[in-house]
Amino acid sequence: MIYIQDLTIKVFRGINELKLKNLAEINIITGINNSGKTSILEAIRLIENPLDIINAVRISRQRENLFPPLMGRGRLGSFDSFINMFGRDGNINRIVLSGNFNSITFDLKIEGTIEKRLLDIDEFKKNSKNRYGVVDQDIINGEIDCFVGIIGYTKNGKHTEENVLLSRYDKFISNNRNATINIEYLSPIDHIIKNTHINQLIKSGLKSEVIDVLRIFDPQIKGLEMIGEGFNIVPYIDHENLGLMPLSTYGDGLKKVLLLASSIVKAKNGILLIDEIETAIHVSALEEIFKWFVVACQKFQVQVFATTHSLEVIDAILKGVAVSYEKNNINAENDPLRVITLKKQNQKTLARSLPGKEALNSREEFDMELRQ
């Protein structure tokens, strides 16, 4: 299923004038470091709640949250993280996106300036809480940095606009309002720190297929069980020789596959965003895992945007999709895969987009480098 058909990022973080056309079910985004791969995922997340400024703040914190052990040391605060998402035109900070989403055209613009403001504590606390669910922390009367601007969203010609006032000292509370579509995001370390939601996986009917994939790592794996221990439900792997073993005793590759599977289920009829999809998966297992991954995403009608640095991952995904090329009459228009390569040129971000079948032929016949 294709929910986002086209996406134009006019300005967002370091991306300028990027046009992504004819997107597919599975979109693999590659390119050299700092070419904007992760920024595309963040831009797509803005579409989930386009008029929710707190959603934008939460997305801006995404990269800072990759290092939870730091407990705040060396990390940017919410206000600075938010401001760093913007492109700058003089004193104006601006984010501009547009595209075609569920066959509906949309435009999203957030823009404003950084101003020094003298605020009354009680009045500021009252107004902020009413509009955004923002609670003011200990501040003293005086000048503080504020983002003052607007957030505007146009959907099929109907425009909605809201004023925005955010302070450096605000505490931001997620409210997840007015979601336009179900979007699930996986960071490079979520297989370590995130709950795999195995209960959802079992209820979805995907359990037997996932167990087959787990056998890529260990052929003696028999099953996947949830066992109550006191007040907790603990995931166990049923092993022919070892018996029931806690999931925590297994390696990161197996945990990553379980997280991918549960995330596909959670993203059902929506979009799955994966940053550095290759993390924790050994090269020898890539091809079989991605054969399963592509089929599972199609089964649950999930559109995927995944970034990677790895040519081995690109090859494995191409070979995984190649199974459908052999069974079906695939052409450039109905190809389920796009390989999107990003490149910076003259302060603009360019994209080369190849249908999967064309990319596969280029790799097999010419050993084409798809990452640059």
Coordinates of C-alpha atoms in Angstrom, one line a residue:
M1 CA 0.0 0.0 0.0
I2 CA 1.3 3.5 -0.9
Y3 CA 0.1 6.3 1.4
I4 CA 2.7 9.0 0.5
Q5 CA 2.9 9.1 -3.3
D6 CA 5.1 12.2 -3.6
L7 CA 7.0 14.4 -1.1
T8 CA 8.8 17.7 -1.6
I9 CA 11.0 19.1 1.2
K10 CA 11.5 22.7 0.3
V11 CA 13.4 23.4 3.5
F12 CA 13.9 21.3 6.6
R13 CA 17.1 20.9 8.6
G14 CA 19.9 20.7 6.0
I15 CA 17.6 19.7 3.1
N16 CA 16.7 22.2 0.4
E17 CA 14.5 21.7 -2.6
L18 CA 14.3 17.9 -2.4
K19 CA 11.7 16.2 -4.6
L20 CA 10.7 12.6 -4.1
K21 CA 8.4 11.4 -6.8
N22 CA 6.5 8.1 -7.5
L23 CA 7.3 6.6 -4.1
A24 CA 6.7 2.9 -3.6
E25 CA 5.6 0.4 -0.9
I26 CA 9.3 -0.1 0.2
N27 CA 11.5 2.9 -0.1
I28 CA 15.2 2.4 0.7
I29 CA 17.0 5.7 1.3
T30 CA 20.8 5.8 0.9
G31 CA 23.6 8.2 0.4
I32 CA 26.8 9.4 2.0
N33 CA 27.0 10.7 5.6
N34 CA 25.0 14.0 6.2
S35 CA 23.1 13.7 2.9
G36 CA 19.8 14.0 4.8
K37 CA 18.6 10.4 5.1
T38 CA 17.4 10.6 8.7
S39 CA 16.0 14.1 8.0
I40 CA 13.6 12.6 5.5
L41 CA 12.2 10.2 8.1
E42 CA 11.7 13.2 10.5
A43 CA 9.9 15.2 7.8
I44 CA 7.5 12.3 7.2
R45 CA 6.8 12.2 11.0
L46 CA 5.7 15.8 10.9
I47 CA 2.9 14.8 8.6
E48 CA 1.5 12.4 11.3
N49 CA 0.1 15.4 13.3
P50 CA 0.7 18.4 11.0
L51 CA -0.9 21.0 13.3
D52 CA 0.5 19.7 16.5
I53 CA 3.6 21.8 17.4
I54 CA 4.3 19.5 20.3
N55 CA 4.7 16.7 17.8
A56 CA 7.3 18.8 16.0
V57 CA 9.2 19.3 19.3
R58 CA 9.1 15.6 20.0
I59 CA 10.5 14.8 16.6
S60 CA 13.3 17.4 17.1
R61 CA 14.4 15.4 20.2
Q62 CA 14.6 12.1 18.3
R63 CA 18.4 12.3 17.7
E64 CA 19.1 13.4 21.3
N65 CA 17.2 10.4 22.6
L66 CA 19.6 8.0 21.0
F67 CA 21.9 8.4 24.0
P68 CA 19.8 7.8 27.1
P69 CA 22.8 6.9 29.3
L70 CA 23.9 10.5 29.2
M71 CA 21.0 11.5 31.3
G72 CA 20.9 14.9 29.8
R73 CA 24.7 15.6 29.8
G74 CA 25.9 17.0 26.5
R75 CA 22.4 16.9 25.0
L76 CA 20.5 19.9 23.6
G77 CA 17.3 21.0 25.4
S78 CA 13.9 20.8 23.7
F79 CA 13.9 24.4 22.6
D80 CA 17.3 24.3 20.9
S81 CA 16.5 20.9 19.3
F82 CA 13.3 22.4 17.9
I83 CA 15.1 25.5 16.5
N84 CA 17.8 23.3 14.8
M85 CA 15.1 21.7 12.6
F86 CA 14.6 25.0 10.7
G87 CA 16.1 26.4 7.6
R88 CA 17.0 30.1 8.0
D89 CA 16.2 33.0 5.7
G90 CA 17.6 36.0 7.4
N91 CA 15.8 36.2 10.7
I92 CA 13.0 33.9 9.6
N93 CA 13.1 30.2 10.7
R94 CA 11.2 28.1 8.2
I95 CA 10.1 24.5 7.6
V96 CA 8.2 23.9 4.3
L97 CA 6.9 20.5 3.1
S98 CA 4.4 19.5 0.5
G99 CA 3.2 16.4 -1.4
N100 CA 0.5 13.9 -2.1
F101 CA -0.7 11.9 0.8
N102 CA -3.6 9.4 0.4
S103 CA -4.2 11.0 -3.0
I104 CA -4.7 14.4 -1.3
T105 CA -2.4 17.3 -1.9
F106 CA -1.0 19.0 1.2
D107 CA 1.3 21.8 2.2
L108 CA 2.8 22.2 5.7
K109 CA 4.6 25.4 6.8
I110 CA 6.1 26.3 10.2
E111 CA 7.8 29.6 10.4
G112 CA 8.7 32.3 12.9
T113 CA 11.4 34.3 14.6
I114 CA 13.4 34.1 17.8
E115 CA 12.5 37.0 20.0
K116 CA 13.3 38.3 23.5
R117 CA 10.2 38.7 25.5
L118 CA 9.3 39.9 28.9
L119 CA 6.7 37.6 30.2
D120 CA 4.4 37.5 33.2
I121 CA 4.9 34.1 34.8
D122 CA 1.3 33.4 35.8
E123 CA -0.2 34.7 32.5
F124 CA 2.4 32.8 30.4
K125 CA 1.7 29.6 32.3
K126 CA -2.0 29.9 32.0
N127 CA -2.0 30.7 28.2
S128 CA 0.6 28.0 27.3
K129 CA -1.2 25.3 29.2
N130 CA -4.5 26.1 27.5
R131 CA -3.0 26.0 24.0
Y132 CA -0.3 23.3 24.1
G133 CA -0.4 21.4 27.3
V134 CA 2.9 23.2 28.2
V135 CA 3.8 23.7 31.8
D136 CA 6.2 26.5 32.7
Q137 CA 9.1 25.6 35.0
D138 CA 11.1 27.8 37.4
I139 CA 11.8 31.1 35.6
I140 CA 12.2 34.6 36.9
N141 CA 10.7 37.7 35.5
G142 CA 13.0 38.9 32.7
E143 CA 13.7 38.5 29.0
I144 CA 13.7 34.9 27.7
D145 CA 14.1 33.4 24.2
C146 CA 10.8 32.6 22.5
F147 CA 9.9 31.2 19.1
V148 CA 7.1 33.3 17.8
G149 CA 5.4 32.3 14.6
I150 CA 2.7 30.2 12.9
I151 CA 2.0 26.7 11.8
G152 CA -0.1 26.3 8.7
Y153 CA -1.5 23.2 7.0
T154 CA -3.3 23.2 3.6
K155 CA -5.2 20.0 2.6
N156 CA -6.8 19.9 -0.8
G157 CA -7.0 23.7 -0.8
K158 CA -8.5 24.1 2.7
H159 CA -6.0 26.1 4.9
T160 CA -5.8 26.0 8.7
E161 CA -3.3 28.2 10.6
E162 CA -2.4 28.5 14.3
N163 CA -0.2 30.8 16.2
V164 CA 2.9 29.4 18.0
L165 CA 4.6 30.7 21.1
L166 CA 7.3 28.5 22.6
S167 CA 9.8 29.4 25.3
R168 CA 13.2 28.0 26.1
Y169 CA 11.9 27.2 29.6
D170 CA 8.8 25.3 28.6
K171 CA 8.2 21.7 29.6
F172 CA 6.6 19.8 26.6
I173 CA 4.0 17.2 27.1
S174 CA 3.0 14.9 24.3
N175 CA -0.7 15.0 23.4
N176 CA -0.7 13.1 20.0
R177 CA -3.8 14.9 18.7
N178 CA -5.3 14.8 15.2
A179 CA -3.1 12.0 13.8
T180 CA -3.6 11.8 10.0
I181 CA -2.2 8.3 9.8
N182 CA -0.5 5.6 11.9
I183 CA 3.3 6.1 11.8
E184 CA 5.7 3.8 13.6
Y185 CA 9.4 4.9 14.0
L186 CA 12.4 2.7 14.8
S187 CA 15.8 4.2 15.8
P188 CA 19.1 2.4 15.4
I189 CA 19.1 1.3 19.1
D190 CA 15.4 0.5 19.7
H191 CA 16.1 -3.2 19.6
I192 CA 18.1 -2.6 22.8
I193 CA 15.8 -0.2 24.7
K194 CA 12.3 -0.8 23.3
N195 CA 9.6 -3.2 24.3
T196 CA 9.1 -5.7 21.4
H197 CA 5.3 -6.0 22.1
I198 CA 5.4 -9.8 21.5
N199 CA 1.8 -10.1 22.7
Q200 CA 0.6 -8.0 19.7
L201 CA 2.8 -10.2 17.5
I202 CA 1.2 -13.4 18.7
K203 CA -2.3 -12.0 18.3
S204 CA -1.6 -10.8 14.8
G205 CA -1.2 -14.3 13.4
L206 CA 2.4 -13.6 12.4
K207 CA 3.9 -15.8 15.1
S208 CA 4.7 -18.9 13.0
E209 CA 6.3 -16.8 10.3
V210 CA 8.5 -15.0 12.8
I211 CA 9.6 -18.3 14.3
D212 CA 10.7 -19.4 10.9
V213 CA 12.8 -16.2 10.6
L214 CA 14.3 -16.7 14.0
R215 CA 15.6 -20.1 12.9
I216 CA 17.9 -18.2 10.5
F217 CA 19.8 -17.4 13.7
D218 CA 19.4 -20.8 15.4
P219 CA 17.8 -23.8 13.6
Q220 CA 16.9 -25.3 17.0
I221 CA 14.5 -22.6 18.0
K222 CA 11.0 -24.2 18.3
G223 CA 8.8 -21.4 19.5
L224 CA 8.1 -18.1 21.2
E225 CA 6.2 -17.9 24.4
M226 CA 5.0 -15.3 27.0
I227 CA 5.3 -16.5 30.6
G228 CA 4.0 -14.8 33.7
E229 CA 6.6 -14.1 36.4
G230 CA 5.0 -12.3 39.4
F231 CA 3.5 -9.1 38.0
N232 CA 5.5 -9.3 34.8
I233 CA 5.0 -11.1 31.5
V234 CA 8.4 -12.2 30.2
P235 CA 9.1 -13.3 26.6
Y236 CA 10.9 -16.7 26.2
I237 CA 12.4 -18.6 23.3
D238 CA 11.6 -22.4 23.2
H239 CA 14.8 -24.2 22.2
E240 CA 15.2 -27.9 21.4
N241 CA 18.3 -28.4 23.5
L242 CA 18.2 -25.5 26.0
G243 CA 14.4 -25.5 26.7
L244 CA 12.8 -22.2 27.6
M245 CA 15.3 -19.4 27.6
P246 CA 14.5 -15.7 28.3
L247 CA 14.7 -13.5 25.2
S248 CA 17.1 -11.3 27.1
T249 CA 19.8 -14.0 26.9
Y250 CA 19.8 -13.9 23.1
G251 CA 21.8 -11.6 20.8
D252 CA 20.8 -8.3 19.3
G253 CA 20.1 -9.7 15.8
L254 CA 17.3 -11.9 17.1
K255 CA 15.8 -9.0 19.1
K256 CA 16.0 -6.7 16.1
V257 CA 14.0 -9.2 14.0
L258 CA 11.3 -9.5 16.7
L259 CA 11.2 -5.7 16.9
L260 CA 10.8 -5.4 13.1
A261 CA 8.0 -7.9 13.2
S262 CA 6.1 -6.2 16.1
S263 CA 6.6 -2.8 14.4
I264 CA 5.1 -4.1 11.2
V265 CA 2.0 -5.2 13.2
K266 CA 1.8 -1.8 15.0
A267 CA 2.1 0.1 11.7
K268 CA -0.7 -1.9 10.1
N269 CA -2.4 0.2 7.4
G270 CA 0.2 2.9 8.0
I271 CA 3.8 3.8 7.6
L272 CA 6.9 2.3 9.1
L273 CA 10.1 4.4 9.4
I274 CA 13.4 2.6 10.1
D275 CA 16.6 4.5 10.6
E276 CA 19.7 2.3 9.8
I277 CA 17.7 -0.8 9.1
E278 CA 20.9 -2.9 9.0
T279 CA 21.8 -2.3 12.7
A280 CA 22.4 -5.6 14.6
I281 CA 21.7 -7.9 11.7
H282 CA 24.6 -10.0 10.5
V283 CA 25.4 -10.0 6.8
S284 CA 24.8 -13.7 6.4
A285 CA 21.2 -13.4 7.6
L286 CA 20.2 -10.3 5.6
E287 CA 18.8 -11.9 2.4
E288 CA 16.4 -14.4 4.2
I289 CA 15.3 -11.8 6.7
F290 CA 14.4 -9.2 4.0
K291 CA 12.6 -11.8 1.9
W292 CA 10.3 -12.2 4.9
F293 CA 10.2 -8.5 5.7
V294 CA 8.9 -7.4 2.3
V295 CA 6.2 -10.0 2.3
A296 CA 5.1 -9.2 5.9
C297 CA 4.9 -5.4 5.0
Q298 CA 2.7 -6.2 2.0
K299 CA 0.5 -8.5 4.1
F300 CA -0.2 -5.7 6.7
Q301 CA -0.4 -3.0 4.1
V302 CA 2.6 -1.0 5.5
Q303 CA 4.5 1.5 3.5
V304 CA 8.2 1.5 4.5
F305 CA 10.9 4.2 4.4
A306 CA 14.2 2.9 5.6
T307 CA 17.7 4.4 5.6
T308 CA 20.9 2.4 5.2
H309 CA 24.7 2.9 4.8
S310 CA 25.1 -0.7 3.7
L311 CA 25.4 -2.0 0.1
E312 CA 24.9 -5.5 1.5
V313 CA 21.5 -4.5 2.8
I314 CA 20.5 -2.9 -0.5
D315 CA 21.5 -6.1 -2.3
A316 CA 19.6 -8.3 0.2
I317 CA 16.4 -6.2 -0.1
L318 CA 16.7 -6.3 -3.9
K319 CA 17.0 -10.1 -3.9
G320 CA 14.1 -10.3 -1.4
V321 CA 11.8 -8.4 -3.8
A322 CA 13.2 -10.3 -6.8
V323 CA 11.0 -13.2 -5.8
S324 CA 7.9 -11.1 -6.7
Y325 CA 9.5 -10.1 -9.9
E326 CA 9.7 -13.7 -11.0
K327 CA 6.1 -14.4 -10.1
N328 CA 4.4 -11.2 -11.3
N329 CA 4.6 -8.9 -14.3
I330 CA 6.5 -6.1 -12.7
N331 CA 7.3 -2.8 -14.5
A332 CA 8.6 0.6 -13.3
E333 CA 5.1 1.8 -12.3
N334 CA 4.0 -1.2 -10.2
D335 CA 7.4 -2.0 -8.8
P336 CA 7.0 -2.3 -5.0
L337 CA 10.6 -1.0 -4.3
R338 CA 12.4 2.3 -4.8
V339 CA 16.1 2.8 -4.1
I340 CA 16.6 6.5 -3.4
T341 CA 20.1 7.9 -3.4
L342 CA 20.6 11.4 -2.0
K343 CA 23.3 13.9 -3.1
K344 CA 24.1 17.5 -2.1
Q345 CA 24.8 19.8 -5.0
N346 CA 24.9 23.7 -5.0
Q347 CA 23.2 23.8 -1.6
K348 CA 20.3 21.7 -2.9
T349 CA 19.5 18.1 -2.1
L350 CA 19.0 15.9 -5.2
A351 CA 17.5 12.4 -5.3
R352 CA 18.1 9.6 -7.8
S353 CA 15.2 7.2 -7.6
L354 CA 15.5 3.7 -9.2
P355 CA 12.7 1.1 -9.4
G356 CA 13.8 -2.0 -7.6
K357 CA 14.0 -4.1 -10.8
E358 CA 16.1 -1.5 -12.5
A359 CA 18.4 -1.3 -9.5
L360 CA 18.7 -5.1 -9.3
N361 CA 19.7 -5.3 -13.0
S362 CA 22.2 -2.4 -12.5
R363 CA 23.8 -4.2 -9.6
E364 CA 24.0 -7.6 -11.3
E365 CA 25.1 -6.5 -14.7
F366 CA 27.2 -3.4 -14.0
D367 CA 28.0 -3.7 -10.3
M368 CA 26.6 -0.2 -10.0
E369 CA 27.3 1.8 -6.8
L370 CA 23.9 2.7 -5.5
R371 CA 25.0 4.7 -2.4
Q372 CA 26.3 7.8 -4.3

